Short mmCIF file of C-alpha atoms in Angstrom, two decimals:
data_model
loop_
_atom_site.label_atom_id
_atom_site.label_comp_id
_atom_site.label_asym_id
_atom_site.label_seq_id
_atom_site.Cartn_x
_atom_site.Cartn_y
_atom_site.Cartn_z
CA SER A 290 -4.77 -11.99 -3.19
CA GLY A 291 -1.75 -14.25 -3.66
CA THR A 292 -2.23 -14.37 -7.43
CA LEU A 293 -1.77 -10.57 -7.77
CA GLN A 294 1.52 -10.46 -5.89
CA PRO A 295 4.85 -10.01 -7.63
CA THR A 296 7.56 -12.61 -7.04
CA TYR A 297 10.51 -11.94 -4.76
CA ARG A 298 13.59 -13.25 -6.53
CA ILE A 299 17.13 -13.61 -5.23
CA GLY A 300 20.38 -13.55 -7.16
CA MET A 301 19.23 -11.07 -9.80
CA GLY A 302 21.33 -7.95 -10.63
CA ASN A 303 24.81 -8.30 -9.10
CA ALA A 304 23.43 -11.25 -7.08
CA LEU A 305 21.01 -8.92 -5.26
CA PRO A 306 17.26 -9.53 -4.84
CA ALA A 307 14.50 -7.97 -6.94
CA VAL A 308 10.72 -7.99 -7.18
CA ARG A 309 9.41 -9.43 -10.48
CA PHE A 310 6.14 -8.20 -11.98
CA ASP A 311 4.66 -10.59 -14.57
CA GLY A 312 3.03 -7.94 -16.78
CA SER A 313 -0.44 -9.45 -16.52
CA ASN A 314 -1.75 -8.80 -12.99
CA ASP A 315 1.06 -8.33 -10.43
CA TYR A 316 1.54 -5.07 -8.57
CA MET A 317 2.51 -3.48 -5.26
CA THR A 318 0.92 -0.41 -3.67
CA ASN A 319 2.39 1.95 -1.11
CA ALA A 320 -0.39 3.91 0.55
CA SER A 321 1.59 6.88 1.87
CA THR A 322 4.84 8.29 0.53
CA GLY A 323 4.66 12.02 1.30
CA MET A 324 6.49 12.89 -1.93
CA GLY A 325 4.24 15.87 -2.64
CA SER A 326 3.54 17.50 -6.00
CA THR A 327 7.15 17.43 -7.30
CA PRO A 328 8.17 13.81 -6.74
CA GLU A 329 11.66 12.60 -7.50
CA ILE A 330 12.17 8.86 -7.97
CA ALA A 331 15.27 6.74 -8.28
CA LEU A 332 14.96 3.08 -9.16
CA VAL A 333 16.99 0.14 -10.33
CA ILE A 334 14.87 -1.61 -12.94
CA ARG A 335 15.03 -4.16 -15.72
CA PHE A 336 12.28 -4.38 -18.35
CA LEU A 337 11.78 -8.03 -19.35
CA THR A 338 9.46 -7.49 -22.32
CA TYR A 339 8.21 -4.49 -24.24
CA ASN A 340 4.54 -3.88 -23.46
CA VAL A 341 2.78 -1.22 -25.55
CA ASN A 342 0.53 -0.56 -22.51
CA GLY A 343 3.17 -1.05 -19.81
CA ILE A 344 3.33 1.21 -16.76
CA ALA A 345 6.01 0.31 -14.19
CA VAL A 346 5.54 3.23 -11.75
CA SER A 347 2.36 5.27 -11.33
CA ASN A 348 0.11 7.11 -8.95
CA PRO A 349 -3.37 5.55 -9.14
CA ASN A 350 -5.04 8.89 -8.41
CA ASN A 351 -3.32 11.19 -10.89
CA GLY A 352 -1.00 11.62 -13.83
CA TYR A 353 2.47 10.53 -12.74
CA HIS A 354 3.44 7.52 -14.90
CA PHE A 355 6.60 5.79 -16.16
CA GLY A 356 7.06 2.66 -18.29
CA THR A 357 7.12 1.35 -21.85
CA TYR A 358 3.65 2.71 -22.66
CA GLU A 359 3.62 3.39 -26.45
CA ALA A 360 7.37 4.06 -26.30
CA GLY A 361 8.48 1.57 -28.94
CA SER A 362 10.72 -1.40 -28.33
CA GLY A 363 13.91 -0.46 -26.50
CA SER A 364 12.50 2.78 -25.06
CA VAL A 365 10.83 4.01 -21.89
CA ARG A 366 8.93 7.21 -21.22
CA MET A 367 7.30 9.52 -18.73
CA ILE A 368 3.62 9.92 -19.55
CA THR A 369 0.87 12.51 -18.92
CA THR A 370 -2.57 11.70 -17.55
CA ALA A 371 -3.90 11.42 -21.13
CA GLY A 372 -1.13 8.99 -22.13
CA THR A 373 0.88 11.57 -24.08
CA ALA A 374 4.65 11.23 -23.85
CA ILE A 375 6.44 13.86 -21.80
CA MET A 376 9.82 12.46 -22.84
CA SER A 377 11.41 9.17 -23.83
CA ALA A 378 14.78 7.51 -23.31
CA THR A 379 16.54 4.47 -24.72
CA LEU A 380 16.67 1.41 -22.48
CA ALA A 381 17.36 -2.05 -23.86
CA LEU A 382 15.29 -4.97 -22.66
CA ASN A 383 16.80 -7.35 -20.10
CA THR A 384 19.35 -4.73 -19.03
CA TRP A 385 19.54 -3.40 -15.47
CA ALA A 386 19.40 0.39 -15.37
CA ILE A 387 19.49 3.17 -12.84
CA VAL A 388 16.56 5.43 -13.68
CA GLN A 389 15.91 8.82 -12.12
CA ILE A 390 12.62 10.63 -12.66
CA TYR A 391 11.64 14.13 -11.58
CA PHE A 392 8.11 15.39 -12.25
CA ALA A 393 8.10 19.22 -12.16
CA VAL A 394 4.57 20.50 -12.69
CA ASP A 395 4.28 24.28 -13.11
CA GLN A 396 7.67 24.86 -11.52
CA GLY A 397 8.59 27.81 -13.75
CA SER A 398 11.88 27.18 -15.50
CA ASN A 399 12.40 23.95 -13.57
CA ALA A 400 12.05 21.19 -16.16
CA SER A 401 11.03 17.59 -15.54
CA ILE A 402 13.87 15.13 -15.94
CA LEU A 403 14.24 11.52 -17.08
CA SER A 404 17.71 10.05 -16.60
CA VAL A 405 18.68 6.51 -17.64
CA ASN A 406 22.15 5.43 -16.53
CA GLY A 407 23.23 9.06 -16.29
CA SER A 408 21.98 10.18 -19.71
CA SER A 409 19.30 12.84 -19.07
CA SER A 410 16.44 14.37 -21.03
CA THR A 411 14.36 17.34 -19.88
CA ALA A 412 10.89 18.68 -20.68
CA THR A 413 8.59 21.34 -19.29
CA ILE A 414 5.23 20.10 -18.00
CA THR A 415 2.21 22.31 -17.43
CA ALA A 416 -0.74 21.56 -15.20
CA ALA A 417 -2.90 21.39 -18.34
CA ASN A 418 -1.16 18.08 -19.12
CA TYR A 419 -1.81 16.64 -15.69
CA THR A 420 -4.37 16.02 -13.01
CA ALA A 421 -1.54 15.55 -10.51
CA THR A 422 -1.57 17.25 -7.13
CA ASP A 423 0.62 14.87 -5.14
CA PHE A 424 2.42 11.56 -5.34
CA ASN A 425 1.30 10.09 -2.03
CA LEU A 426 0.17 6.78 -3.47
CA VAL A 427 2.51 4.63 -5.55
CA ASP A 428 1.72 1.58 -7.66
CA LEU A 429 4.64 -0.49 -8.89
CA GLY A 430 4.02 -2.79 -11.84
CA ARG A 431 0.82 -1.14 -13.09
CA PHE A 432 -1.56 1.77 -13.54
CA ASN A 433 -4.66 0.36 -11.89
CA PHE A 434 -7.50 2.28 -13.52
CA ALA A 435 -6.66 1.12 -17.01
CA GLY A 436 -5.14 -2.28 -16.18
CA LEU A 437 -1.79 -1.25 -17.69
CA TYR A 438 0.71 -3.78 -16.31
CA GLN A 439 4.47 -3.95 -16.86
CA ASN A 440 6.68 -7.06 -17.11
CA CYS A 441 9.76 -5.91 -15.20
CA GLU A 442 11.96 -6.40 -12.17
CA ILE A 443 12.60 -3.66 -9.64
CA ALA A 444 15.58 -4.07 -7.35
CA GLU A 445 15.33 -0.70 -5.61
CA PHE A 446 12.83 2.16 -5.39
CA ILE A 447 13.49 5.45 -3.60
CA GLY A 448 11.03 8.32 -3.72
CA TYR A 449 11.02 11.74 -2.11
CA SER A 450 9.82 15.30 -2.58
CA GLY A 451 12.37 16.61 -5.04
CA THR A 452 13.92 19.71 -6.51
CA GLY A 453 15.33 18.27 -9.72
CA LEU A 454 17.91 15.47 -9.43
CA GLY A 455 20.22 17.09 -6.97
CA ALA A 456 19.43 20.69 -7.86
#
């Protein structure tokens, strides 16, 4: 439906285009990514408002989530299936950022990573925290089962089966 589509905007960050999600009902879905069970994501994003229930990147079928969900104003976080924070990072509103995310589930000593503009945090995730088996579906702008939408702009999204941010 045309009313659920994000807006393509030109002249955003460094005069480049971006896709704007309104935080109420806009989203995009990619039906097949092949990123597997240890997805690594790089994106250029700007959060326009803090949304206590905001999810900017998610897999509609399992527990890979990223956004402002219960993070507090000026912060973002990676979130488990149950909504528990894996880790948080500082990110001011209306500021373009390069964000890298690596979800390592049961990868031994390999920790999950959240990097915002080069400043990284790590955390170990166990399968008990997740229902994730793969990241082959991607929703941008929402987590569809709970209607958790994010007001943000995404200028670039790259996803692949990872090993830990260049490890």
